[in-house]
Amino acid sequence: MSGVETRRVDAAGLAEAVEAAVDCLSAGEVVALPTETVYGLAADATRPEAVLKIFEAKARPLFDPLIVHLPGMEWIERVCALEQGLRRQVEALAAAFWPGPLTLVLPRQPRVPDLVTSGLETVAVRISAHPVFDAVVRRFGRPLAAPSANRFGRISPTAAGHVLEELGGRIPLVIDGGPCRHGIESTIVAPAGEELRILRAGPVAPSDLERFGTVRMISGVKEVRPEAPGQLASHYAPRTPMRLRVGDEWPEGVGVLFWRGQPEPRGRCEVLSPAGDLREAAMNLFAKLRQLDESGVTEILAEPVPETGVGIAIMDRIRRAAHRGV
Ligand code: TXA
Ligand code: MG
């Protein structure tokens, strides 16, 4: 886990950290950056040789396309090919949710490298609301391709320490902007006429999208060929076997991920949100899962959370984490 430079960002250190990140990106290197959802591993989206380093560091298969993070709305038409109706729809969604945790899958411009889109005719785009990410991408002045900064299939990082655990020694620089506010990845939406197809549940809930079109939930654990190619049934996976907790069984040596309440005195357990706040639960989910995974328990039992609002996205992650094989 050596050879990685970590820059902590405090008020005084922001300009310096941004400079270090931009130098790295300009040299065609990757850099791990905080976003409001999870930490991302960023590279210049316009340079295939830089983007390739993302796939190498993550051991990510080339069939899984990347999200392009735009410096600002002025970039949308340079990256996406929007006919009039779609442009209006995108502008309305952008006005409501950008910068923020919403990714849109849209027809691509031919200049977007095939490596970024895995050869698809569409490209996924978003504008991040994180002040550090925002400062870096604007200063850099070009879009950044950035997947979550974990090894492929593993738990997404919500703190700089997690990035080091996942990718230490494989990347040159991590910018430490503290823990991520949402803690789960962006909602992915593909507009299709009147329909808004949710390819991945996230912090923007289906109910938030209803006034922009007919919402259809496409993401689901049972799908064999998901429309978002990275949404494989087994994902976000801890190394420890995990399953949903039913009833009060709690065998010896097992770790429990409670959704709310007080930690039980016996055994190994973590609580997502003592007060039962779904947003707090989402923020804590991956860090708590990681802690249980590293605690030496033989199995993780996860208590289900209510499937409303961001709870839908939490349960999507828990089911995938618990899913083994096909
Ligand atoms: O919150 C997030 O979205 C974070 C931060 C870093 O922005 N990024 C993230 O990226 O979660 P990643 O690569 O871990 O997940 C992106 C998902 C993958 O499942 C991928 O298959 C899907 O987006 N995707 C990318 N381009 C797509 C496209 N053109 N069509 C359908 N799905 C696409
Ligand atoms: Mg990911």
GROMACS .gro file of C-alpha atoms and ligand atoms in nm:
model
  360
    1MET     CA    1   0.000   0.000   0.000
    2SER     CA    2   0.287   0.237  -0.070
    3GLY     CA    3   0.366   0.495  -0.335
    4VAL     CA    4   0.031   0.672  -0.321
    5GLU     CA    5   0.032   1.037  -0.237
    6THR     CA    6  -0.266   1.147  -0.027
    7ARG     CA    7  -0.362   1.512  -0.009
    8ARG     CA    8  -0.600   1.619   0.264
    9VAL     CA    9  -0.821   1.908   0.169
   10ASP     CA   10  -0.886   2.174   0.430
   11ALA     CA   11  -0.986   2.533   0.359
   12ALA     CA   12  -0.622   2.641   0.318
   13GLY     CA   13  -0.518   2.337   0.117
   14LEU     CA   14  -0.788   2.338  -0.151
   15ALA     CA   15  -0.597   2.529  -0.419
   16GLU     CA   16  -0.289   2.313  -0.371
   17ALA     CA   17  -0.483   1.987  -0.384
   18VAL     CA   18  -0.666   2.100  -0.697
   19GLU     CA   19  -0.333   2.189  -0.857
   20ALA     CA   20  -0.185   1.848  -0.775
   21ALA     CA   21  -0.491   1.672  -0.918
   22VAL     CA   22  -0.490   1.880  -1.237
   23ASP     CA   23  -0.114   1.817  -1.288
   24CYS     CA   24  -0.178   1.446  -1.258
   25LEU     CA   25  -0.473   1.451  -1.500
   26SER     CA   26  -0.277   1.665  -1.750
   27ALA     CA   27   0.001   1.407  -1.744
   28GLY     CA   28  -0.257   1.144  -1.852
   29GLU     CA   29  -0.268   0.986  -1.506
   30VAL     CA   30  -0.560   0.881  -1.287
   31VAL     CA   31  -0.649   1.049  -0.958
   32ALA     CA   32  -0.902   0.952  -0.690
   33LEU     CA   33  -1.139   1.238  -0.605
   34PRO     CA   34  -1.425   1.280  -0.360
   35THR     CA   35  -1.774   1.328  -0.503
   36GLU     CA   36  -2.099   1.380  -0.312
   37THR     CA   37  -2.191   1.013  -0.374
   38VAL     CA   38  -1.875   0.798  -0.348
   39TYR     CA   39  -1.505   0.848  -0.429
   40GLY     CA   40  -1.435   0.835  -0.804
   41LEU     CA   41  -1.123   0.737  -0.996
   42ALA     CA   42  -1.090   1.012  -1.256
   43ALA     CA   43  -0.904   1.048  -1.585
   44ASP     CA   44  -0.925   1.279  -1.887
   45ALA     CA   45  -1.234   1.147  -2.072
   46THR     CA   46  -1.099   1.274  -2.405
   47ARG     CA   47  -0.779   1.062  -2.391
   48PRO     CA   48  -0.827   0.686  -2.437
   49GLU     CA   49  -0.477   0.610  -2.308
   50ALA     CA   50  -0.562   0.789  -1.980
   51VAL     CA   51  -0.904   0.620  -1.956
   52LEU     CA   52  -0.740   0.280  -2.004
   53LYS     CA   53  -0.550   0.335  -1.678
   54ILE     CA   54  -0.883   0.347  -1.492
   55PHE     CA   55  -0.973   0.000  -1.621
   56GLU     CA   56  -0.627  -0.130  -1.532
   57ALA     CA   57  -0.625   0.009  -1.177
   58LYS     CA   58  -0.975  -0.126  -1.102
   59ALA     CA   59  -0.931  -0.454  -1.293
   60ARG     CA   60  -1.258  -0.353  -1.458
   61PRO     CA   61  -1.377  -0.537  -1.770
   62LEU     CA   62  -1.381  -0.321  -2.082
   63PHE     CA   63  -1.751  -0.396  -2.145
   64ASP     CA   64  -1.850  -0.178  -1.849
   65PRO     CA   65  -1.884   0.189  -1.961
   66LEU     CA   66  -1.784   0.490  -1.752
   67ILE     CA   67  -1.972   0.800  -1.639
   68VAL     CA   68  -1.847   1.126  -1.792
   69HIS     CA   69  -1.844   1.412  -1.539
   70LEU     CA   70  -1.890   1.746  -1.714
   71PRO     CA   71  -1.723   2.071  -1.603
   72GLY     CA   72  -2.057   2.247  -1.660
   73MET     CA   73  -2.378   2.252  -1.866
   74GLU     CA   74  -2.195   2.419  -2.157
   75TRP     CA   75  -2.038   2.078  -2.225
   76ILE     CA   76  -2.358   1.879  -2.270
   77GLU     CA   77  -2.394   1.922  -2.646
   78ARG     CA   78  -2.026   1.852  -2.705
   79VAL     CA   79  -2.063   1.512  -2.542
   80CYS     CA   80  -2.428   1.425  -2.614
   81ALA     CA   81  -2.631   1.442  -2.936
   82LEU     CA   82  -2.967   1.585  -2.828
   83GLU     CA   83  -3.266   1.639  -3.056
   84GLN     CA   84  -3.499   1.916  -2.952
   85GLY     CA   85  -3.748   1.723  -2.738
   86LEU     CA   86  -3.473   1.543  -2.551
   87ARG     CA   87  -3.279   1.866  -2.503
   88ARG     CA   88  -3.579   2.022  -2.328
   89GLN     CA   89  -3.620   1.718  -2.106
   90VAL     CA   90  -3.249   1.717  -2.018
   91GLU     CA   91  -3.254   2.088  -1.942
   92ALA     CA   92  -3.547   2.040  -1.704
   93LEU     CA   93  -3.378   1.750  -1.525
   94ALA     CA   94  -3.048   1.938  -1.509
   95ALA     CA   95  -3.217   2.248  -1.364
   96ALA     CA   96  -3.370   2.032  -1.091
   97PHE     CA   97  -3.085   1.793  -1.006
   98TRP     CA   98  -2.748   1.923  -1.134
   99PRO     CA   99  -2.501   1.958  -0.992
  100GLY     CA  100  -2.594   1.646  -0.798
  101PRO     CA  101  -2.635   1.268  -0.774
  102LEU     CA  102  -2.821   1.208  -1.103
  103THR     CA  103  -2.659   1.045  -1.408
  104LEU     CA  104  -2.831   1.066  -1.747
  105VAL     CA  105  -2.776   0.811  -2.023
  106LEU     CA  106  -2.805   1.000  -2.353
  107PRO     CA  107  -2.715   0.957  -2.721
  108ARG     CA  108  -2.343   1.024  -2.760
  109GLN     CA  109  -2.144   1.249  -2.989
  110PRO     CA  110  -1.908   1.047  -3.211
  111ARG     CA  111  -1.602   1.214  -3.055
  112VAL     CA  112  -1.655   1.043  -2.717
  113PRO     CA  113  -1.393   0.765  -2.706
  114ASP     CA  114  -1.533   0.412  -2.749
  115LEU     CA  115  -1.340   0.304  -2.444
  116VAL     CA  116  -1.554   0.539  -2.230
  117THR     CA  117  -1.888   0.409  -2.364
  118SER     CA  118  -1.776   0.049  -2.427
  119GLY     CA  119  -1.880   0.108  -2.785
  120LEU     CA  120  -2.244   0.187  -2.695
  121GLU     CA  121  -2.436   0.454  -2.885
  122THR     CA  122  -2.511   0.626  -2.554
  123VAL     CA  123  -2.298   0.802  -2.295
  124ALA     CA  124  -2.365   0.846  -1.922
  125VAL     CA  125  -2.314   1.205  -1.796
  126ARG     CA  126  -2.344   1.395  -1.473
  127ILE     CA  127  -2.222   1.712  -1.302
  128SER     CA  128  -2.090   1.654  -0.951
  129ALA     CA  129  -2.188   1.884  -0.664
  130HIS     CA  130  -1.878   1.811  -0.456
  131PRO     CA  131  -1.675   2.133  -0.411
  132VAL     CA  132  -1.343   1.952  -0.458
  133PHE     CA  133  -1.451   1.755  -0.764
  134ASP     CA  134  -1.614   2.066  -0.907
  135ALA     CA  135  -1.297   2.274  -0.856
  136VAL     CA  136  -1.079   2.007  -1.020
  137VAL     CA  137  -1.298   1.945  -1.325
  138ARG     CA  138  -1.345   2.317  -1.390
  139ARG     CA  139  -0.976   2.395  -1.350
  140PHE     CA  140  -0.891   2.102  -1.574
  141GLY     CA  141  -1.143   2.234  -1.826
  142ARG     CA  142  -1.233   1.899  -1.982
  143PRO     CA  143  -1.475   1.621  -1.887
  144LEU     CA  144  -1.355   1.351  -1.649
  145ALA     CA  145  -1.442   0.985  -1.684
  146ALA     CA  146  -1.479   0.849  -1.331
  147PRO     CA  147  -1.616   0.520  -1.197
  148SER     CA  148  -1.625   0.445  -0.826
  149ALA     CA  149  -1.269   0.409  -0.693
  150ASN     CA  150  -1.287   0.041  -0.589
  151ARG     CA  151  -1.169  -0.284  -0.741
  152PHE     CA  152  -1.431  -0.413  -0.984
  153GLY     CA  153  -1.730  -0.571  -0.807
  154ARG     CA  154  -1.623  -0.458  -0.460
  155ILE     CA  155  -1.776  -0.216  -0.209
  156SER     CA  156  -1.764   0.148  -0.325
  157PRO     CA  157  -1.537   0.380  -0.122
  158THR     CA  158  -1.700   0.657   0.080
  159ALA     CA  159  -1.377   0.779   0.246
  160ALA     CA  160  -1.018   0.827   0.129
  161GLY     CA  161  -0.900   0.539   0.351
  162HIS     CA  162  -1.129   0.301   0.161
  163VAL     CA  163  -0.969   0.410  -0.169
  164LEU     CA  164  -0.626   0.327  -0.027
  165GLU     CA  165  -0.753  -0.016   0.084
  166GLU     CA  166  -0.889  -0.082  -0.266
  167LEU     CA  167  -0.633   0.079  -0.493
  168GLY     CA  168  -0.327   0.161  -0.277
  169GLY     CA  169  -0.010   0.112  -0.480
  170ARG     CA  170  -0.204   0.112  -0.809
  171ILE     CA  171  -0.275   0.485  -0.844
  172PRO     CA  172  -0.052   0.792  -0.792
  173LEU     CA  173  -0.281   1.031  -0.601
  174VAL     CA  174  -0.584   1.038  -0.370
  175ILE     CA  175  -0.745   1.369  -0.277
  176ASP     CA  176  -0.898   1.329   0.070
  177GLY     CA  177  -1.211   1.544   0.099
  178GLY     CA  178  -1.355   1.359   0.401
  179PRO     CA  179  -1.654   1.123   0.399
  180CYS     CA  180  -1.907   1.140   0.113
  181ARG     CA  181  -2.241   1.303   0.188
  182HIS     CA  182  -2.476   1.057   0.013
  183GLY     CA  183  -2.267   0.741   0.048
  184ILE     CA  184  -2.426   0.555  -0.244
  185GLU     CA  185  -2.375   0.600  -0.617
  186SER     CA  186  -2.582   0.836  -0.832
  187THR     CA  187  -2.925   0.744  -0.968
  188ILE     CA  188  -2.887   0.647  -1.336
  189VAL     CA  189  -3.174   0.748  -1.563
  190ALA     CA  190  -3.222   0.688  -1.935
  191PRO     CA  191  -3.492   0.919  -2.077
  192ALA     CA  192  -3.693   0.741  -2.349
  193GLY     CA  193  -3.976   0.955  -2.486
  194GLU     CA  194  -4.225   1.011  -2.205
  195GLU     CA  195  -4.052   0.748  -1.997
  196LEU     CA  196  -3.770   0.788  -1.748
  197ARG     CA  197  -3.606   0.450  -1.712
  198ILE     CA  198  -3.417   0.410  -1.384
  199LEU     CA  199  -3.120   0.186  -1.459
  200ARG     CA  200  -2.972   0.219  -1.109
  201ALA     CA  201  -3.151   0.336  -0.794
  202GLY     CA  202  -2.972   0.611  -0.603
  203PRO     CA  203  -3.006   0.924  -0.389
  204VAL     CA  204  -3.257   1.076  -0.634
  205ALA     CA  205  -3.566   0.864  -0.559
  206PRO     CA  206  -3.830   0.756  -0.814
  207SER     CA  207  -4.079   0.991  -0.645
  208ASP     CA  208  -3.841   1.286  -0.706
  209LEU     CA  209  -3.852   1.211  -1.080
  210GLU     CA  210  -4.227   1.171  -1.125
  211ARG     CA  211  -4.293   1.528  -1.237
  212PHE     CA  212  -4.047   1.485  -1.527
  213GLY     CA  213  -4.201   1.177  -1.690
  214THR     CA  214  -4.339   0.828  -1.638
  215VAL     CA  215  -4.091   0.657  -1.411
  216ARG     CA  216  -4.000   0.294  -1.479
  217MET     CA  217  -3.772   0.099  -1.255
  218ILE     CA  218  -3.545  -0.114  -1.473
  219SER     CA  219  -3.278  -0.201  -1.218
  220GLY     CA  220  -3.334  -0.529  -1.040
  221VAL     CA  221  -3.115  -0.804  -0.903
  222LYS     CA  222  -3.270  -1.079  -1.110
  223GLU     CA  223  -3.168  -0.934  -1.444
  224VAL     CA  224  -2.915  -1.143  -1.629
  225ARG     CA  225  -2.833  -0.878  -1.889
  226PRO     CA  226  -2.874  -0.545  -1.715
  227GLU     CA  227  -2.917  -0.231  -1.925
  228ALA     CA  228  -2.642  -0.061  -1.725
  229PRO     CA  229  -2.372  -0.317  -1.799
  230GLY     CA  230  -2.204  -0.268  -1.460
  231GLN     CA  231  -2.522  -0.358  -1.274
  232LEU     CA  232  -2.441  -0.725  -1.244
  233ALA     CA  233  -2.644  -0.916  -0.990
  234SER     CA  234  -2.339  -0.973  -0.770
  235HIS     CA  235  -2.184  -0.635  -0.698
  236TYR     CA  236  -2.075  -0.421  -0.404
  237ALA     CA  237  -1.961  -0.753  -0.265
  238PRO     CA  238  -1.797  -0.800   0.073
  239ARG     CA  239  -1.552  -1.093   0.092
  240THR     CA  240  -1.760  -1.237   0.377
  241PRO     CA  241  -2.080  -1.420   0.272
  242MET     CA  242  -2.381  -1.204   0.335
  243ARG     CA  243  -2.757  -1.255   0.342
  244LEU     CA  244  -3.073  -1.075   0.445
  245ARG     CA  245  -3.163  -1.119   0.808
  246VAL     CA  246  -3.495  -1.285   0.874
  247GLY     CA  247  -3.630  -1.320   1.227
  248ASP     CA  248  -3.406  -1.290   1.531
  249GLU     CA  249  -3.159  -1.569   1.458
  250TRP     CA  250  -2.806  -1.467   1.538
  251PRO     CA  251  -2.562  -1.757   1.536
  252GLU     CA  252  -2.220  -1.743   1.698
  253GLY     CA  253  -1.948  -1.570   1.495
  254VAL     CA  254  -2.192  -1.389   1.270
  255GLY     CA  255  -2.200  -1.009   1.222
  256VAL     CA  256  -2.527  -0.816   1.197
  257LEU     CA  257  -2.595  -0.496   1.006
  258PHE     CA  258  -2.894  -0.337   1.182
  259TRP     CA  259  -3.083  -0.067   1.008
  260ARG     CA  260  -3.170   0.133   1.324
  261GLY     CA  261  -3.180   0.127   1.703
  262GLN     CA  262  -2.904   0.065   1.954
  263PRO     CA  263  -2.619  -0.180   1.898
  264GLU     CA  264  -2.682  -0.508   2.079
  265PRO     CA  265  -2.430  -0.587   2.350
  266ARG     CA  266  -2.368  -0.943   2.227
  267GLY     CA  267  -2.166  -1.027   1.918
  268ARG     CA  268  -2.045  -0.807   1.635
  269CYS     CA  269  -2.292  -0.560   1.495
  270GLU     CA  270  -2.318  -0.221   1.326
  271VAL     CA  271  -2.615   0.015   1.308
  272LEU     CA  272  -2.682   0.215   0.988
  273SER     CA  273  -2.883   0.490   1.157
  274PRO     CA  274  -2.970   0.476   1.530
  275ALA     CA  275  -3.258   0.723   1.474
  276GLY     CA  276  -3.391   0.540   1.166
  277ASP     CA  277  -3.304   0.809   0.911
  278LEU     CA  278  -3.271   0.659   0.561
  279ARG     CA  279  -3.033   0.931   0.438
  280GLU     CA  280  -2.800   0.868   0.729
  281ALA     CA  281  -2.830   0.493   0.665
  282ALA     CA  282  -2.727   0.543   0.300
  283MET     CA  283  -2.430   0.756   0.404
  284ASN     CA  284  -2.309   0.485   0.645
  285LEU     CA  285  -2.393   0.173   0.442
  286PHE     CA  286  -2.066   0.100   0.261
  287ALA     CA  287  -1.840   0.201   0.553
  288LYS     CA  288  -2.031  -0.025   0.797
  289LEU     CA  289  -2.034  -0.309   0.547
  290ARG     CA  290  -1.659  -0.270   0.508
  291GLN     CA  291  -1.610  -0.274   0.888
  292LEU     CA  292  -1.809  -0.594   0.927
  293ASP     CA  293  -1.626  -0.747   0.631
  294GLU     CA  294  -1.293  -0.677   0.799
  295SER     CA  295  -1.401  -0.788   1.148
  296GLY     CA  296  -1.342  -1.159   1.092
  297VAL     CA  297  -1.706  -1.269   1.121
  298THR     CA  298  -1.803  -1.581   0.924
  299GLU     CA  299  -2.120  -1.431   0.779
  300ILE     CA  300  -2.297  -1.092   0.760
  301LEU     CA  301  -2.673  -1.073   0.820
  302ALA     CA  302  -2.830  -0.749   0.697
  303GLU     CA  303  -3.158  -0.622   0.833
  304PRO     CA  304  -3.383  -0.488   0.553
  305VAL     CA  305  -3.459  -0.113   0.547
  306PRO     CA  306  -3.797   0.033   0.441
  307GLU     CA  307  -3.810   0.054   0.062
  308THR     CA  308  -3.917   0.416   0.026
  309GLY     CA  309  -3.711   0.714  -0.098
  310VAL     CA  310  -3.340   0.641  -0.078
  311GLY     CA  311  -3.430   0.313   0.098
  312ILE     CA  312  -3.497   0.168  -0.249
  313ALA     CA  313  -3.133   0.231  -0.342
  314ILE     CA  314  -3.006   0.095  -0.009
  315MET     CA  315  -3.197  -0.232  -0.055
  316ASP     CA  316  -3.071  -0.257  -0.414
  317ARG     CA  317  -2.712  -0.242  -0.281
  318ILE     CA  318  -2.782  -0.486   0.004
  319ARG     CA  319  -2.943  -0.742  -0.230
  320ARG     CA  320  -2.655  -0.722  -0.475
  321ALA     CA  321  -2.400  -0.748  -0.193
  322ALA     CA  322  -2.584  -1.058  -0.070
  323HIS     CA  323  -2.611  -1.216  -0.414
  324ARG     CA  324  -2.360  -1.489  -0.492
  325GLY     CA  325  -2.327  -1.647  -0.834
  326VAL     CA  326  -2.600  -1.615  -1.095
  327TXA     O1  327  -2.214   0.832  -0.813
  327TXA     C1  328  -2.162   0.782  -0.912
  327TXA     O2  329  -2.226   0.759  -1.015
  327TXA     C2  330  -2.013   0.748  -0.905
  327TXA     C3  331  -1.934   0.878  -0.893
  327TXA     C4  332  -1.787   0.857  -0.897
  327TXA     O3  333  -1.975   0.966  -0.994
  327TXA     N1  334  -1.973   0.674  -1.019
  327TXA     C5  335  -2.008   0.546  -1.039
  327TXA     O4  336  -1.950   0.490  -1.153
  327TXA     O5  337  -2.079   0.484  -0.965
  327TXA     P1  338  -1.947   0.333  -1.179
  327TXA     O6  339  -1.863   0.317  -1.301
  327TXA     O7  340  -1.907   0.262  -1.058
  327TXA     O8  341  -2.095   0.300  -1.219
  327TXA     C6  342  -2.145   0.351  -1.341
  327TXA     C7  343  -2.256   0.266  -1.393
  327TXA     C8  344  -2.211   0.129  -1.437
  327TXA     O9  345  -2.303   0.033  -1.389
  327TXA     C9  346  -2.219   0.138  -1.589
  327TXA    O10  347  -2.251   0.014  -1.647
  327TXA    C10  348  -2.330   0.240  -1.609
  327TXA    O11  349  -2.308   0.332  -1.508
  327TXA     N2  350  -2.318   0.307  -1.740
  327TXA    C11  351  -2.220   0.387  -1.784
  327TXA     N3  352  -2.244   0.426  -1.911
  327TXA    C12  353  -2.361   0.371  -1.948
  327TXA    C13  354  -2.439   0.372  -2.067
  327TXA     N4  355  -2.400   0.440  -2.176
  327TXA     N5  356  -2.554   0.302  -2.069
  327TXA    C14  357  -2.595   0.233  -1.960
  327TXA     N6  358  -2.526   0.229  -1.843
  327TXA    C15  359  -2.409   0.295  -1.838
  328MG      MG  360  -1.893   0.116  -0.923
   0.00000   0.00000   0.00000
